Tab-separated table of C-alpha atoms in Angstrom:
chain	number	residue	atom	x	y	z
A	1	MET	CA	-122.157	-333.930	-84.449
A	2	THR	CA	-119.721	-331.238	-85.594
A	3	ASP	CA	-118.660	-330.734	-89.206
A	4	LYS	CA	-115.167	-331.889	-88.254
A	5	GLN	CA	-116.535	-335.102	-86.777
A	6	LYS	CA	-118.782	-335.650	-89.779
A	7	SER	CA	-115.883	-335.262	-92.202
A	8	ASN	CA	-114.154	-338.133	-90.420
A	9	ILE	CA	-117.192	-340.371	-90.767
A	10	VAL	CA	-118.496	-339.453	-94.220
A	11	LYS	CA	-115.835	-340.424	-96.731
A	12	SER	CA	-114.669	-338.475	-99.775
A	13	ALA	CA	-114.534	-339.970	-103.263
A	14	ARG	CA	-110.777	-340.379	-102.900
A	15	GLU	CA	-111.156	-342.183	-99.580
A	16	ILE	CA	-113.823	-344.475	-101.008
A	17	GLU	CA	-111.547	-345.267	-103.952
A	18	SER	CA	-108.740	-346.353	-101.603
A	19	ILE	CA	-111.098	-348.450	-99.466
A	20	SER	CA	-112.485	-350.020	-102.634
A	21	LYS	CA	-108.959	-351.010	-103.707
A	22	ALA	CA	-108.372	-352.623	-100.310
A	23	ALA	CA	-111.668	-354.515	-100.578
A	24	ALA	CA	-110.841	-355.726	-104.088
A	25	LEU	CA	-107.497	-357.071	-102.882
A	26	GLY	CA	-109.370	-358.899	-100.123
A	27	ASP	CA	-111.611	-360.532	-102.731
A	28	ARG	CA	-108.581	-361.696	-104.694
A	29	CYS	CA	-107.048	-363.045	-101.512
A	30	PHE	CA	-110.163	-365.037	-100.663
A	31	SER	CA	-110.265	-366.554	-104.136
A	32	HIS	CA	-106.616	-367.539	-103.733
A	33	ILE	CA	-107.011	-368.974	-100.258
A	34	LEU	CA	-109.868	-371.257	-101.350
A	35	GLY	CA	-107.368	-373.099	-103.522
A	36	PHE	CA	-104.759	-373.122	-100.760
A	37	ILE	CA	-106.675	-374.609	-97.814
A	38	GLU	CA	-106.385	-378.330	-97.193
A	39	PRO	CA	-107.244	-380.546	-94.224
A	40	GLY	CA	-104.125	-381.067	-92.121
A	41	MET	CA	-102.997	-377.465	-92.367
A	42	THR	CA	-103.042	-375.309	-89.274
A	43	ASP	CA	-105.045	-372.156	-88.694
A	44	GLN	CA	-101.735	-370.300	-88.452
A	45	GLN	CA	-100.609	-371.523	-91.868
A	46	VAL	CA	-103.794	-370.149	-93.420
A	47	ALA	CA	-103.363	-366.811	-91.651
A	48	ASP	CA	-99.746	-366.596	-92.798
A	49	GLU	CA	-100.738	-367.261	-96.407
A	50	ILE	CA	-103.435	-364.593	-96.236
A	51	GLY	CA	-100.854	-362.083	-95.047
A	52	ARG	CA	-98.335	-363.154	-97.680
A	53	PHE	CA	-100.887	-362.760	-100.478
A	54	LEU	CA	-102.063	-359.349	-99.286
A	55	TYR	CA	-98.522	-357.987	-99.115
A	56	ALA	CA	-97.663	-359.517	-102.488
A	57	GLY	CA	-100.774	-357.855	-103.912
A	58	GLY	CA	-99.652	-354.396	-102.871
A	59	ALA	CA	-100.863	-353.992	-99.296
A	60	GLU	CA	-98.775	-351.555	-97.291
A	61	GLY	CA	-99.927	-353.268	-94.127
A	62	LEU	CA	-102.632	-355.397	-92.587
A	63	ALA	CA	-105.714	-353.618	-91.289
A	64	PHE	CA	-105.602	-355.874	-88.199
A	65	ASP	CA	-104.172	-359.200	-87.122
A	66	THR	CA	-105.670	-361.835	-89.400
A	67	ILE	CA	-108.226	-364.134	-87.794
A	68	SER	CA	-108.155	-367.769	-88.904
A	69	VAL	CA	-110.003	-370.122	-86.560
A	70	SER	CA	-111.396	-373.583	-87.233
A	71	GLY	CA	-113.496	-376.173	-85.440
A	72	GLU	CA	-114.430	-375.235	-81.881
A	73	ARG	CA	-112.169	-372.190	-82.112
A	74	SER	CA	-114.455	-370.701	-84.751
A	75	CYS	CA	-116.838	-369.868	-81.894
A	76	LEU	CA	-114.345	-367.167	-80.811
A	77	PRO	CA	-115.351	-363.930	-82.609
A	78	HIS	CA	-111.846	-362.498	-82.250
A	79	GLY	CA	-109.876	-365.723	-81.923
A	80	GLU	CA	-106.192	-365.722	-82.774
A	81	PRO	CA	-104.760	-368.317	-85.161
A	82	THR	CA	-102.872	-371.185	-83.536
A	83	ASP	CA	-101.280	-374.473	-84.576
A	84	LYS	CA	-104.681	-376.148	-84.325
A	85	VAL	CA	-105.031	-378.541	-87.271
A	86	ILE	CA	-107.930	-378.013	-89.687
A	87	GLN	CA	-110.032	-381.156	-90.061
A	88	LYS	CA	-112.939	-382.359	-92.167
A	89	GLY	CA	-116.374	-381.596	-90.774
A	90	GLU	CA	-115.278	-378.218	-89.397
A	91	PHE	CA	-115.954	-374.589	-90.150
A	92	LEU	CA	-113.014	-372.263	-90.802
A	93	THR	CA	-113.620	-368.540	-90.280
A	94	MET	CA	-111.214	-366.039	-91.846
A	95	ASP	CA	-111.390	-362.310	-91.080
A	96	PHE	CA	-108.785	-360.119	-92.762
A	97	GLY	CA	-108.065	-356.832	-94.469
A	98	ALA	CA	-105.353	-354.975	-96.368
A	99	VAL	CA	-104.282	-351.354	-95.992
A	100	ILE	CA	-104.105	-349.445	-99.287
A	101	ASP	CA	-103.215	-345.731	-99.427
A	102	GLY	CA	-103.649	-345.673	-95.650
A	103	TYR	CA	-107.220	-347.044	-95.758
A	104	CYS	CA	-108.476	-350.401	-94.511
A	105	GLY	CA	-110.327	-353.297	-96.003
A	106	ASP	CA	-112.283	-355.734	-93.847
A	107	MET	CA	-114.089	-358.931	-94.796
A	108	THR	CA	-114.991	-362.261	-93.233
A	109	ARG	CA	-115.954	-365.559	-94.768
A	110	THR	CA	-116.681	-368.884	-93.094
A	111	VAL	CA	-116.125	-372.016	-95.168
A	112	ALA	CA	-116.643	-375.697	-94.389
A	113	ILE	CA	-114.055	-378.426	-94.774
A	114	GLY	CA	-115.201	-381.721	-96.294
A	115	PHE	CA	-118.794	-381.793	-95.107
A	116	VAL	CA	-121.305	-380.115	-92.782
A	117	THR	CA	-123.869	-381.393	-90.326
A	118	ASP	CA	-127.503	-380.327	-90.515
A	119	GLU	CA	-126.916	-378.003	-87.562
A	120	MET	CA	-123.901	-376.379	-89.219
A	121	LYS	CA	-125.894	-375.802	-92.403
A	122	ARG	CA	-128.835	-374.369	-90.472
A	123	VAL	CA	-126.631	-371.931	-88.564
A	124	TYR	CA	-124.809	-370.841	-91.704
A	125	GLU	CA	-128.062	-370.223	-93.564
A	126	THR	CA	-129.431	-368.238	-90.610
A	127	VAL	CA	-126.395	-365.936	-90.567
A	128	LEU	CA	-126.594	-365.495	-94.331
A	129	GLU	CA	-130.300	-364.673	-94.161
A	130	ALA	CA	-129.622	-362.097	-91.439
A	131	GLN	CA	-126.806	-360.495	-93.393
A	132	LEU	CA	-128.761	-360.305	-96.642
A	133	ALA	CA	-131.747	-358.786	-94.839
A	134	ALA	CA	-129.549	-356.108	-93.272
A	135	ILE	CA	-127.951	-355.366	-96.645
A	136	GLU	CA	-131.412	-354.928	-98.162
A	137	PHE	CA	-132.530	-352.631	-95.317
A	138	ILE	CA	-129.561	-350.287	-94.970
A	139	LYS	CA	-129.506	-346.885	-96.662
A	140	ALA	CA	-128.911	-343.268	-95.727
A	141	GLY	CA	-131.348	-342.095	-93.045
A	142	VAL	CA	-131.603	-345.468	-91.317
A	143	ALA	CA	-130.834	-345.599	-87.590
A	144	CYS	CA	-127.956	-347.882	-86.673
A	145	PHE	CA	-130.002	-349.693	-84.013
A	146	ASP	CA	-132.732	-350.413	-86.546
A	147	ALA	CA	-130.213	-351.936	-88.961
A	148	ASP	CA	-128.863	-354.076	-86.146
A	149	LYS	CA	-132.392	-355.144	-85.190
A	150	VAL	CA	-133.172	-356.468	-88.677
A	151	ALA	CA	-130.348	-358.999	-88.474
A	152	ARG	CA	-130.715	-359.668	-84.759
A	153	ASP	CA	-134.418	-360.487	-85.029
A	154	ILE	CA	-133.742	-363.130	-87.685
A	155	ILE	CA	-131.047	-364.762	-85.574
A	156	SER	CA	-133.166	-364.570	-82.406
A	157	ASN	CA	-136.265	-365.949	-84.107
A	158	ALA	CA	-134.197	-368.899	-85.304
A	159	GLY	CA	-133.299	-369.636	-81.676
A	160	TYR	CA	-129.701	-368.404	-81.699
A	161	GLY	CA	-130.064	-364.956	-80.141
A	162	GLU	CA	-127.882	-365.742	-77.141
A	163	TYR	CA	-125.066	-366.737	-79.492
A	164	TYR	CA	-124.873	-363.366	-81.265
A	165	PRO	CA	-122.802	-361.277	-78.828
A	166	HIS	CA	-121.652	-358.346	-80.973
A	167	GLY	CA	-123.168	-355.614	-83.108
A	168	LEU	CA	-124.005	-355.693	-86.799
A	169	GLY	CA	-121.034	-353.606	-87.863
A	170	HIS	CA	-118.867	-350.507	-87.646
A	171	GLY	CA	-117.349	-347.755	-89.712
A	172	VAL	CA	-114.077	-348.289	-91.558
A	173	GLY	CA	-111.472	-345.780	-92.748
A	174	THR	CA	-107.881	-345.178	-91.779
A	175	LEU	CA	-108.740	-347.325	-88.767
A	176	VAL	CA	-110.559	-350.608	-89.125
A	177	HIS	CA	-112.975	-349.664	-86.323
A	178	GLU	CA	-114.426	-346.164	-86.634
A	179	ALA	CA	-117.783	-344.485	-86.206
A	180	PRO	CA	-120.587	-345.196	-86.785
A	181	THR	CA	-121.333	-348.193	-84.596
A	182	LEU	CA	-124.161	-350.449	-85.672
A	183	ASN	CA	-125.512	-352.162	-82.579
A	184	ALA	CA	-128.642	-352.388	-80.455
A	185	LYS	CA	-127.821	-349.213	-78.497
A	186	SER	CA	-126.499	-346.926	-81.230
A	187	ILE	CA	-128.675	-343.892	-82.023
A	188	GLU	CA	-126.409	-342.789	-84.875
A	189	ILE	CA	-128.060	-342.252	-88.257
A	190	LEU	CA	-126.410	-343.625	-91.372
A	191	GLU	CA	-125.440	-341.037	-93.961
A	192	LYS	CA	-124.509	-341.140	-97.623
A	193	ASP	CA	-120.857	-342.123	-98.192
A	194	MET	CA	-120.319	-343.659	-94.786
A	195	VAL	CA	-118.315	-346.877	-95.129
A	196	ILE	CA	-119.531	-349.671	-92.874
A	197	THR	CA	-119.222	-353.380	-92.256
A	198	ILE	CA	-122.248	-355.689	-92.168
A	199	GLU	CA	-121.242	-358.761	-90.178
A	200	PRO	CA	-123.763	-360.777	-88.167
A	201	GLY	CA	-122.560	-363.990	-86.579
A	202	ILE	CA	-123.536	-366.968	-84.468
A	203	TYR	CA	-121.014	-368.544	-82.070
A	204	ILE	CA	-122.012	-371.715	-80.243
A	205	PRO	CA	-119.553	-372.514	-77.411
A	206	ASN	CA	-117.601	-375.769	-77.745
A	207	LYS	CA	-119.095	-376.349	-81.203
A	208	PHE	CA	-118.481	-373.790	-83.940
A	209	GLY	CA	-119.133	-370.267	-85.144
A	210	VAL	CA	-120.150	-368.548	-88.365
A	211	ARG	CA	-119.626	-364.937	-89.441
A	212	ILE	CA	-120.163	-363.333	-92.840
A	213	GLU	CA	-118.848	-359.791	-93.290
A	214	ASP	CA	-118.988	-357.359	-96.187
A	215	LEU	CA	-117.705	-353.794	-96.514
A	216	ALA	CA	-120.213	-351.371	-97.994
A	217	ILE	CA	-120.749	-347.766	-99.011
A	218	VAL	CA	-124.004	-346.246	-97.738
A	219	THR	CA	-126.035	-344.467	-100.423
A	220	ASP	CA	-129.447	-342.794	-100.621
A	221	PHE	CA	-130.852	-345.870	-102.379
A	222	GLY	CA	-129.168	-348.651	-100.393
A	223	ILE	CA	-125.571	-349.825	-100.268
A	224	ILE	CA	-122.769	-350.445	-102.719
A	225	ASN	CA	-121.177	-353.668	-101.557
A	226	LYS	CA	-117.415	-353.557	-102.119
A	227	VAL	CA	-116.922	-357.258	-101.269
A	228	GLU	CA	-117.860	-359.485	-104.177
A	229	SER	CA	-116.776	-362.886	-102.840
A	230	LYS	CA	-119.374	-365.647	-102.786
A	231	LYS	CA	-121.426	-365.921	-99.605
A	232	GLU	CA	-123.374	-369.120	-100.203
A	233	LEU	CA	-121.951	-372.004	-98.180
A	234	ILE	CA	-118.653	-373.203	-99.625
A	235	ILE	CA	-117.552	-376.753	-98.782
A	236	LEU	CA	-113.915	-377.392	-99.650
């Protein structure tokens, strides 16, 4: 890795400050959207309100097209919002981010509408356990594939390994997907002041999906999580 490449991956204090501002706006947006969502709305209406709030809060752009997918469509990791109506007994996954000072935020939360089944609760708790374990494990000097393995092993041991098709996370900066890549094949080593996502998920076809994503600064002692929104299962 050249010094030039490293400078693009390891963020300066100024860059981290801008990313932190974007993450904080995302937290405020999530708090707002919890009071906005109601059964009978469409996924598209939720996505539109997320965008409206982010722009009203000072975003100069969206880091990517907002994901808002409910019910069976929540099993699509990168599903686009549609006019599908949100109903009770469904999960709703929202993945969004603001651009502040040219730098991206990125967070995902999955919430339930009305009630959950035992299976939905079990899957949610498995994803949360995997994410918390990865958060506890990650620090400077850790190999990306080892970080991925911590979360993946929990999901696999719970019987959902085949439903976890993507990696644990990725770098974030002026682009929402940058180096490093945290997946089962990545030999990259995490360094202090890298900014990464931590986002395991389970996606069961024709049923539902769950993803929980935080944005974090890698340090020598662990991570500094820039997303403060609640992660325990929320039932609206």
